[in-house]
Tab-separated table of C-alpha atoms and ligand atoms in Angstrom:
chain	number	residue	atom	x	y	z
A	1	UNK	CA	-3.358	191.459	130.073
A	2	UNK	CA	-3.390	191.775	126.212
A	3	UNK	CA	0.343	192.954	124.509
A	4	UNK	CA	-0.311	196.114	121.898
A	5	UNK	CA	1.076	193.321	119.354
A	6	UNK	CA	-1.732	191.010	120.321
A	7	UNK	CA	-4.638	193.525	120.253
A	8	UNK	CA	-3.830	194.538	116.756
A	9	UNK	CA	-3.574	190.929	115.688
A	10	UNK	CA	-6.956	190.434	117.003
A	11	UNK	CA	-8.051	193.462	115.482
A	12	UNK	CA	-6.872	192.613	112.159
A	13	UNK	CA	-8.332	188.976	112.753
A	14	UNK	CA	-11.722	190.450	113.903
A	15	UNK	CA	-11.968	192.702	110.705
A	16	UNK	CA	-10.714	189.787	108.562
A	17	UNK	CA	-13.630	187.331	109.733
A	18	UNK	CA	-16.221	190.139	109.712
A	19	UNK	CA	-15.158	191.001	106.067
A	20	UNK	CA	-15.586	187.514	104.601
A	21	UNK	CA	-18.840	185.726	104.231
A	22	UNK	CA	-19.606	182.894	106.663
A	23	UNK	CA	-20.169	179.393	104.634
A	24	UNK	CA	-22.024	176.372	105.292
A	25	UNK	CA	-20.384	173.386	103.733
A	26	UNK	CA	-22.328	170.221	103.786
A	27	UNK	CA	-20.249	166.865	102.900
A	28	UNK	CA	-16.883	166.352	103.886
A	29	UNK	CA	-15.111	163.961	101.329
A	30	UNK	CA	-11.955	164.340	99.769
A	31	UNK	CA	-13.729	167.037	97.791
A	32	UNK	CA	-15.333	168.525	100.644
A	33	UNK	CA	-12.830	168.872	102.692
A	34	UNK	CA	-9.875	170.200	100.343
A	35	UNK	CA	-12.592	173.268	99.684
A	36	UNK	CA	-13.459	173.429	103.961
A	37	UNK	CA	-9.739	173.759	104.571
A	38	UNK	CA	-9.377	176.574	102.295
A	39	UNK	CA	-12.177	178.693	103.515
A	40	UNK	CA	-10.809	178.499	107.075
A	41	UNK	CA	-7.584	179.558	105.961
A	42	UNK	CA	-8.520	182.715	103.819
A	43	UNK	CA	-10.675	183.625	107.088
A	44	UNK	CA	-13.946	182.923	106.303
A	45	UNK	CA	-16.126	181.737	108.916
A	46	UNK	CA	-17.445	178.032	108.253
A	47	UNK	CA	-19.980	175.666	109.574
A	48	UNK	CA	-19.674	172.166	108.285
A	49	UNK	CA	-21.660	168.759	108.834
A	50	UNK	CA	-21.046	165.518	107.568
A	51	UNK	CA	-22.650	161.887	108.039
A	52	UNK	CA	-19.621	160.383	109.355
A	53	UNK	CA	-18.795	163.354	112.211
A	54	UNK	CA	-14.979	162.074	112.501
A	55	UNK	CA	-14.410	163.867	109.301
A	56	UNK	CA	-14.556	167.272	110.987
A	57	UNK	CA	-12.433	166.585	113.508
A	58	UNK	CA	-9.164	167.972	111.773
A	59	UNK	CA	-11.477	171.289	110.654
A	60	UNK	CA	-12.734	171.851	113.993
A	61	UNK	CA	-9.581	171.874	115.092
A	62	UNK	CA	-8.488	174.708	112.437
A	63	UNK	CA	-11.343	176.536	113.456
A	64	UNK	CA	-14.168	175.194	111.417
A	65	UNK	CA	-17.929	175.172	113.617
A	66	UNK	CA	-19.008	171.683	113.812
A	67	UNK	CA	-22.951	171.144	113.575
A	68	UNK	CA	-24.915	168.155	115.480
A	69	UNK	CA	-26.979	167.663	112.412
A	70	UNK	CA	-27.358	169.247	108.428
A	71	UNK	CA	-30.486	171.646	109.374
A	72	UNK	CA	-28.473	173.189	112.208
A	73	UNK	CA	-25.724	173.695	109.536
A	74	UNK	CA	-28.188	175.118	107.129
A	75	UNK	CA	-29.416	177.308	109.847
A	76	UNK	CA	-26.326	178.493	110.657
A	77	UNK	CA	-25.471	180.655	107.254
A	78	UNK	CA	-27.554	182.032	104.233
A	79	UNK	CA	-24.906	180.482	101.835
A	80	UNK	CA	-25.233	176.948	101.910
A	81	UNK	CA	-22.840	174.920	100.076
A	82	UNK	CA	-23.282	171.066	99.316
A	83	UNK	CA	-20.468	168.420	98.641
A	84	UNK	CA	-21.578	165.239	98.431
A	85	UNK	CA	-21.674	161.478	96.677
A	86	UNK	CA	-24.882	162.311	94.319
A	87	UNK	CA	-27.560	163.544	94.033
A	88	UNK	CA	-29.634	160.988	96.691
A	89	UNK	CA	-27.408	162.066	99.110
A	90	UNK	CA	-28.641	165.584	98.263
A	91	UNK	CA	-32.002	164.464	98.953
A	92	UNK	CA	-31.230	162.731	102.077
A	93	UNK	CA	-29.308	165.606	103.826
A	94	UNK	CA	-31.142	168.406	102.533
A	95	UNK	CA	-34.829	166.724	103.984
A	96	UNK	CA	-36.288	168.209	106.556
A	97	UNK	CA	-33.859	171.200	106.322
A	98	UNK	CA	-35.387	174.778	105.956
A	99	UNK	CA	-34.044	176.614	103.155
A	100	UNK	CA	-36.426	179.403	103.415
A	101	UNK	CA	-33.810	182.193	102.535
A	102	UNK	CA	-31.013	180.424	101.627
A	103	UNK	CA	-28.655	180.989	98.727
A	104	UNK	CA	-27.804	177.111	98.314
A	105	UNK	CA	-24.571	176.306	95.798
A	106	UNK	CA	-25.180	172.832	95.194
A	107	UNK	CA	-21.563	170.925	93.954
A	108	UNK	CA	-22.407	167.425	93.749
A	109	UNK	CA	-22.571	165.481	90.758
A	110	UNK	CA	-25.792	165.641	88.659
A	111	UNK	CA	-26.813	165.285	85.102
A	112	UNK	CA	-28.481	168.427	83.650
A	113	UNK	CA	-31.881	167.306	84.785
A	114	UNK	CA	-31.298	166.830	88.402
A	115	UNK	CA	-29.947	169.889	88.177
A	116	UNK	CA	-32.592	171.908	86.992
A	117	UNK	CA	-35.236	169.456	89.214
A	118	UNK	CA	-32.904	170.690	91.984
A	119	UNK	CA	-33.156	174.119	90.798
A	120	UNK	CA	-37.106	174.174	91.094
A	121	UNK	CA	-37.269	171.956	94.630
A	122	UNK	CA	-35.202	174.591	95.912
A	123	UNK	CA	-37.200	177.549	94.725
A	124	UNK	CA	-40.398	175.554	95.951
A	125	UNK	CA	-38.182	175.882	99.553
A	126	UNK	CA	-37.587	179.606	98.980
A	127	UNK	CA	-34.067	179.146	98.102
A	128	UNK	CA	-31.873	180.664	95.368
A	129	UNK	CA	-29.755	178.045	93.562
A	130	UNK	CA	-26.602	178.093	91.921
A	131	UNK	CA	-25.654	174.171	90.400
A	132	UNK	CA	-22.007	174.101	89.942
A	133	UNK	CA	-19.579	171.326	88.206
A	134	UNK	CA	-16.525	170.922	89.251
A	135	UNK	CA	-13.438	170.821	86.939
A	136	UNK	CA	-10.983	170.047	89.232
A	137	UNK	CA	-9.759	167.088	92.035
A	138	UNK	CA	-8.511	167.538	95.537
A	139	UNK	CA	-4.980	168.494	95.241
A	140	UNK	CA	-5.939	171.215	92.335
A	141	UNK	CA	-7.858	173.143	95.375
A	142	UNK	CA	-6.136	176.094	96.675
A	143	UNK	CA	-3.565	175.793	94.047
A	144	UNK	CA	-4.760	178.924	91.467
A	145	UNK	CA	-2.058	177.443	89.034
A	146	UNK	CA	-3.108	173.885	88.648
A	147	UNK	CA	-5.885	175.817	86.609
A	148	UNK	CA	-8.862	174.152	88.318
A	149	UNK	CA	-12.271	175.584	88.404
A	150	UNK	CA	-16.072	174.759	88.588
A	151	UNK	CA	-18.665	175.570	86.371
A	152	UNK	CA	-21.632	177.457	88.270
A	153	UNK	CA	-25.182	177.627	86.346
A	154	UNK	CA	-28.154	178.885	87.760
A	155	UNK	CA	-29.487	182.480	89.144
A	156	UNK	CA	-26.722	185.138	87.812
A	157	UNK	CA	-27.724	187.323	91.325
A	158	UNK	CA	-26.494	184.700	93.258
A	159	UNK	CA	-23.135	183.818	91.520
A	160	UNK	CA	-22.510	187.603	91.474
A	161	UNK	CA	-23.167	187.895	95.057
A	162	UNK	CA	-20.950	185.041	95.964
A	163	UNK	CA	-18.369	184.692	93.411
A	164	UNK	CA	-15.425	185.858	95.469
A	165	UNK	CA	-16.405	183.585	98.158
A	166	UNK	CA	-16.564	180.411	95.651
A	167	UNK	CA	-13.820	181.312	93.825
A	168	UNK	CA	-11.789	180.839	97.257
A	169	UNK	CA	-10.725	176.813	96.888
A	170	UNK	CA	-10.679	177.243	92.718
A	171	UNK	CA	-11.789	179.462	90.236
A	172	UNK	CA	-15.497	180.161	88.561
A	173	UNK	CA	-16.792	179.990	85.607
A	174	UNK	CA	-20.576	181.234	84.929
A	175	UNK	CA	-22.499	179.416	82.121
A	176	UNK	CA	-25.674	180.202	82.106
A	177	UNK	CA	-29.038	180.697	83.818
A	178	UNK	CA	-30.225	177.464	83.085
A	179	UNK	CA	-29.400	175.724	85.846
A	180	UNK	CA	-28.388	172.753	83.821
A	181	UNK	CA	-25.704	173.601	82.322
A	182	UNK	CA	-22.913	173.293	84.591
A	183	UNK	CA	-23.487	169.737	84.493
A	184	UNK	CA	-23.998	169.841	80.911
A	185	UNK	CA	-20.269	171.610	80.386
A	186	UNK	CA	-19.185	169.447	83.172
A	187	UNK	CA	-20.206	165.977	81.075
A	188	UNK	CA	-19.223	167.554	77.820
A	189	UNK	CA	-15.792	168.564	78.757
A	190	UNK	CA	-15.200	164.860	80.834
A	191	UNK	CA	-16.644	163.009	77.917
A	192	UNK	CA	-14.194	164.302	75.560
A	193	UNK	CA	-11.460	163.152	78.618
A	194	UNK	CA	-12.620	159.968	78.135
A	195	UNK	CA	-12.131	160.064	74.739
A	196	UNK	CA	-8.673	161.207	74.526
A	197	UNK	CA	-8.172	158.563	77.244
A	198	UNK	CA	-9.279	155.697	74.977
A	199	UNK	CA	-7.346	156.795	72.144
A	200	UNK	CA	-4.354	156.579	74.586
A	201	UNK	CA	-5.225	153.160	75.853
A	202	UNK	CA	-5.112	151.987	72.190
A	203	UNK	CA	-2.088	154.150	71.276
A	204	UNK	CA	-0.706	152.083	75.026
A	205	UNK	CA	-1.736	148.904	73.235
A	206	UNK	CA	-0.761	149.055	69.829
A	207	UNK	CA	3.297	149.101	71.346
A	208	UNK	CA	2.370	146.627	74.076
A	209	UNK	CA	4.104	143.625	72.869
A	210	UNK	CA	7.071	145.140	71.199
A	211	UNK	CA	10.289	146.410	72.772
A	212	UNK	CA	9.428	150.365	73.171
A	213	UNK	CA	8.929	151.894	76.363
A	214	UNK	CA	5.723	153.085	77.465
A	215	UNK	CA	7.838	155.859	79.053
A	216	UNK	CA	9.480	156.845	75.719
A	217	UNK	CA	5.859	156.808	74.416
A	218	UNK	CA	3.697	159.122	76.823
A	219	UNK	CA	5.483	162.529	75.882
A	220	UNK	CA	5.223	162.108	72.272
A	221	UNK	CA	1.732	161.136	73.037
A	222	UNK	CA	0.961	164.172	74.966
A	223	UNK	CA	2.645	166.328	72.523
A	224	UNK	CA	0.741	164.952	69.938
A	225	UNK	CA	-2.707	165.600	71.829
A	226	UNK	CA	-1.568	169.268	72.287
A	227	UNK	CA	-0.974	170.015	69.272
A	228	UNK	CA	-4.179	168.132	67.576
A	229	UNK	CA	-6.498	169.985	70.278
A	230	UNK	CA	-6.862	173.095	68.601
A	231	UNK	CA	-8.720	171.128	65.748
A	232	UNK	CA	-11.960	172.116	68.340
A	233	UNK	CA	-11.580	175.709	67.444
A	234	UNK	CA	-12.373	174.501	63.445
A	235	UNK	CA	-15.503	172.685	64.563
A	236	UNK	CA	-16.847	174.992	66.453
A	237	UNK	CA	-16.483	177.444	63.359
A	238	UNK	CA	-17.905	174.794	61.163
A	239	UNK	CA	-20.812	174.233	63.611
A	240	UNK	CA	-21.628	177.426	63.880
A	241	UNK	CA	-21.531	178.927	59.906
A	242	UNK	CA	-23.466	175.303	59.045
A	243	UNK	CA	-20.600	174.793	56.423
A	244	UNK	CA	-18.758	171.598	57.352
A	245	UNK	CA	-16.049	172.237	54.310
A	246	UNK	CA	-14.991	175.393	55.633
A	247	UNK	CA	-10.973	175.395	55.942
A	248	UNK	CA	-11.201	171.957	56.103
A	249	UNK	CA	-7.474	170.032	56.296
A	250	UNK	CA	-7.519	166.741	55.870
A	251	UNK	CA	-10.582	165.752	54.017
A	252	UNK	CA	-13.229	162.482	55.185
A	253	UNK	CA	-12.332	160.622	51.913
A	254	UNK	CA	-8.650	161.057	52.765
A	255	UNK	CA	-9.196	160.075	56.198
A	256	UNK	CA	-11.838	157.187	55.078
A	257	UNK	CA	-9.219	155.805	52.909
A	258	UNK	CA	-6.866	155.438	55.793
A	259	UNK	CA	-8.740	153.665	57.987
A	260	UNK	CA	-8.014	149.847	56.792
A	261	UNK	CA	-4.306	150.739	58.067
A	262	UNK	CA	-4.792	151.401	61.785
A	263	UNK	CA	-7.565	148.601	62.047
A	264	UNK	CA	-4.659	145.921	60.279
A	265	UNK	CA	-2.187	147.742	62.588
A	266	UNK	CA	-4.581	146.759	65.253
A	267	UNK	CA	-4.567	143.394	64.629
A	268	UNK	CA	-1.334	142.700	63.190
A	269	UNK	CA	-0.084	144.086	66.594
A	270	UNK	CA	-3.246	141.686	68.468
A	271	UNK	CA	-5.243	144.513	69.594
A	272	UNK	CA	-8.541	144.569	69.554
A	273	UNK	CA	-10.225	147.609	67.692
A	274	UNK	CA	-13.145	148.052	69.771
A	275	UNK	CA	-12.509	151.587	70.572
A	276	UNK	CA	-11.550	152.916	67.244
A	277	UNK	CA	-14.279	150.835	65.446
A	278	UNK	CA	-17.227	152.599	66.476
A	279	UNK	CA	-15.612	156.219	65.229
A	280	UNK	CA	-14.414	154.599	61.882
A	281	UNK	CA	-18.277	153.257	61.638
A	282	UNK	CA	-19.316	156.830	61.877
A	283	UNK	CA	-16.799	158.364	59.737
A	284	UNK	CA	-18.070	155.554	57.074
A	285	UNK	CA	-21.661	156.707	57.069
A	286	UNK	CA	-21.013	160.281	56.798
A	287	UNK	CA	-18.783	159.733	53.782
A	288	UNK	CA	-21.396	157.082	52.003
A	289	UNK	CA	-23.787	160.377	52.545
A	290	UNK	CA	-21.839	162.021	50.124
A	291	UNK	CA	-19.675	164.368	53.097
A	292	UNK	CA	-15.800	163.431	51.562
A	293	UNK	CA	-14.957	166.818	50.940
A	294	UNK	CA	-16.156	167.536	54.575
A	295	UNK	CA	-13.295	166.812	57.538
A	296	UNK	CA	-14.975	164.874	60.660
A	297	UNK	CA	-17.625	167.253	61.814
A	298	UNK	CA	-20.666	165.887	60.300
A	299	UNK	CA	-20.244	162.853	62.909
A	300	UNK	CA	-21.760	165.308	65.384
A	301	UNK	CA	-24.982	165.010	63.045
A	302	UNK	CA	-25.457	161.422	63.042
A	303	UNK	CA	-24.321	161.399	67.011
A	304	UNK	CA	-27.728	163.714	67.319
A	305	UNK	CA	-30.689	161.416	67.522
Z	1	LIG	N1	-12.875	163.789	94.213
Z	1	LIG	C1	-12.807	164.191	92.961
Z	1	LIG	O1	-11.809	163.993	92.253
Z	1	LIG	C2	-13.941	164.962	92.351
Z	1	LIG	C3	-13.719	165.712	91.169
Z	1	LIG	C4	-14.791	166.415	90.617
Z	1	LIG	C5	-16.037	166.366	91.188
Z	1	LIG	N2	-16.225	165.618	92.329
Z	1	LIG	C6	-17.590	165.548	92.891
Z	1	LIG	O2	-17.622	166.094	94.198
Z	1	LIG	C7	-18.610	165.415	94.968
Z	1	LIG	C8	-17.966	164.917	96.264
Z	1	LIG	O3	-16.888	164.071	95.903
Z	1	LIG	P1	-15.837	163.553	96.975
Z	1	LIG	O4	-14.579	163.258	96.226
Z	1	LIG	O5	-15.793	164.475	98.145
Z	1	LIG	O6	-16.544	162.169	97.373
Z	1	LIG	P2	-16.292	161.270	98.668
Z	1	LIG	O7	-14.903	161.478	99.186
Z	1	LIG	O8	-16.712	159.889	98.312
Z	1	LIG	O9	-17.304	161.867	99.745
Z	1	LIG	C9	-18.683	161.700	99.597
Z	1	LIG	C10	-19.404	162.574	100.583
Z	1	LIG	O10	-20.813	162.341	100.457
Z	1	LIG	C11	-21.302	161.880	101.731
Z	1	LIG	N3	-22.393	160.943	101.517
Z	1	LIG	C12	-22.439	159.919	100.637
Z	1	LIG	N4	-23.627	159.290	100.705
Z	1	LIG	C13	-24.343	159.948	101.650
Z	1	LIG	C14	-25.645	159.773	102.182
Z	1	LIG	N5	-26.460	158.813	101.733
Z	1	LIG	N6	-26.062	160.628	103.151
Z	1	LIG	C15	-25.239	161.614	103.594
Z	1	LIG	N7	-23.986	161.824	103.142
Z	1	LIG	C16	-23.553	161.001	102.169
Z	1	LIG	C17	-20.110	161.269	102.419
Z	1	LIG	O11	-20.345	161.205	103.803
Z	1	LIG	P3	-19.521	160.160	104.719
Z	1	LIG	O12	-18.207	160.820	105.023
Z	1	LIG	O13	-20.385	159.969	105.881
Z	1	LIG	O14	-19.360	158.896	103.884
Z	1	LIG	C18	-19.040	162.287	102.038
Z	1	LIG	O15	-19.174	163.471	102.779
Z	1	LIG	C19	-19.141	164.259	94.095
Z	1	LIG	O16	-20.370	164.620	93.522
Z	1	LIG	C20	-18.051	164.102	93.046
Z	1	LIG	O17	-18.551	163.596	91.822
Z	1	LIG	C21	-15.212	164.926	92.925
């Protein structure tokens, strides 16, 4: 016999699962995974394969459908999302798979190319394609303020249709129709991570041998990358009115001039100057081009081949 309380707890559980778009989710990694768990617990339902099948236990378990193999997954739904290693993997799981139909989110990995190759092998399948980038790692999903979120690119119907749904693990961000650019924000926002991380390496270095604590070091660090961030906003506005002296701060010649210090810093202090050289190189050419009342934009220029 079914309790009154329990009826209207199914109830509410039946109109909760009928209310929220059934996913597909193919690739269970860490990535995989952290999104799979939080579509099962805002309700939706969800169908998930992965090569290695132990992966699913612990989401079968919360509810998640388990499929034998990746077309009975793709079957199963009209949104198909995919999680995996690269974009190989793509082609391995998604062979043989009928996509006739399907609105296929693809997540992996790509550069802008396979992305938009992707984009046109799945409209040769009679799929619509979102490509998304994500901008976030596992413990960021399904926690709104750790401020993660994935670039989507790619038919604007589809994100529109399905944005609530994929903004369940982390948030959205549309960039375009071309289905390359997720990947393309995706690179250009990691590439500048990598920068920032090399300057910090060197930064790291530079006090290596001397009686300062890394520790005492990282916060001023980090305070110091905050507050030089904002510099982006200036080149932007440079890039865009074509006038690289425009409210320009501290000017190349200035900053030219400078650069014999850090590089006999560098190796007074027995660091090598590998990272910094190749930005002072570039800084060098622009200013010998007659740029020194210009700040450090017109590197971008000789970056451009
Ligand atoms: N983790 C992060 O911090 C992070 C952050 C941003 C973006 N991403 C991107 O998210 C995607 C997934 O990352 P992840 O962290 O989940 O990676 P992962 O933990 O290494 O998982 C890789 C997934 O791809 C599958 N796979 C690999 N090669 C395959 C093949 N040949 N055939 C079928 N399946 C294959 C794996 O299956 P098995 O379980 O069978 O090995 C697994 O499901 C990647 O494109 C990654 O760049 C990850």
């Amino acid at each position: 016999m079914i309790t009154p309380g329990l009826a209207t707890s199914l109830i509410g559980m039946a109109q909760n699962t009928v209310e929220k778009t059934p996913v597909t989710l193919l690739g269970l990694g860490a990535m995989g995974t952290a999104m799979a768990r939080t579509w099962l617990a805002a309700g939706h339902p969800l169908t998930v394969w992965n090569r290695t099948p132990a992966r699913a236990t612990a989401l079968a378990a919360g509810g998640a459908t388990v499929a034998d193999t990746a077309s009975e997954a793709v079957a199963a739904n009209t949104l198909v999302v995919v999680c995996l290693l690269d974009d190989t993997s793509v082609d391995k799981v998604l062979a043989g798979t009928d996509l006739a139909n399907k609105d296929l989110v693809n997540l992996t990995t790509s550069t802008p190319a396979q992305a938009r190759a992707r984009a046109e092998w799945a409209r040769e399948r009679g799929a619509r394609y979102l490509d998304g980038g994500i901008m976030a790692v596992p413990p960021m999903i399904g926690v709104p303020e750790a401020g993660g979120y994935v670039f989507y690119s790619g038919s604007p119907e589809l994100f529109e249709r399905h944005q609530r749904t994929l903004g369940v693990p982390v948030g959205t961000t549309y960039v375009g129709e071309d289905a390359g650019f997720a990947a393309l924000h995706d690179v250009a926002l990691l590439s500048a991570m990598y920068g920032m991380f090399a300057g910090s390496a060197h930064a790291f270095a530079l006090i290596r041998k001397e009686g300062i604590d890394p520790a005492a070091l990282a916060p001023l660090l980090a305070d110091w990358l905050v507050a030089m961030a904002p510099a982006v906003h200036r080149t932007a506005d440079q890039l865009r009115s074509g006038d690289y002296t425009k409210s320009v701060v501290s000017n190349l010649a200035m900053q030219v001039a400078g650069t014999p210090t850090f590089l006999s810093t560098a190796e007074q202090q027995g660091v090598s100057p590998e990272l910094l050289s190749p930005y002072f190189e570039l800084m060098r050419r622009r200013l010998a081009e007659g740029s020194g009342e210009e700040d450090l934009t017109g590197v971008i220029d000789l970056l451009v081949r």
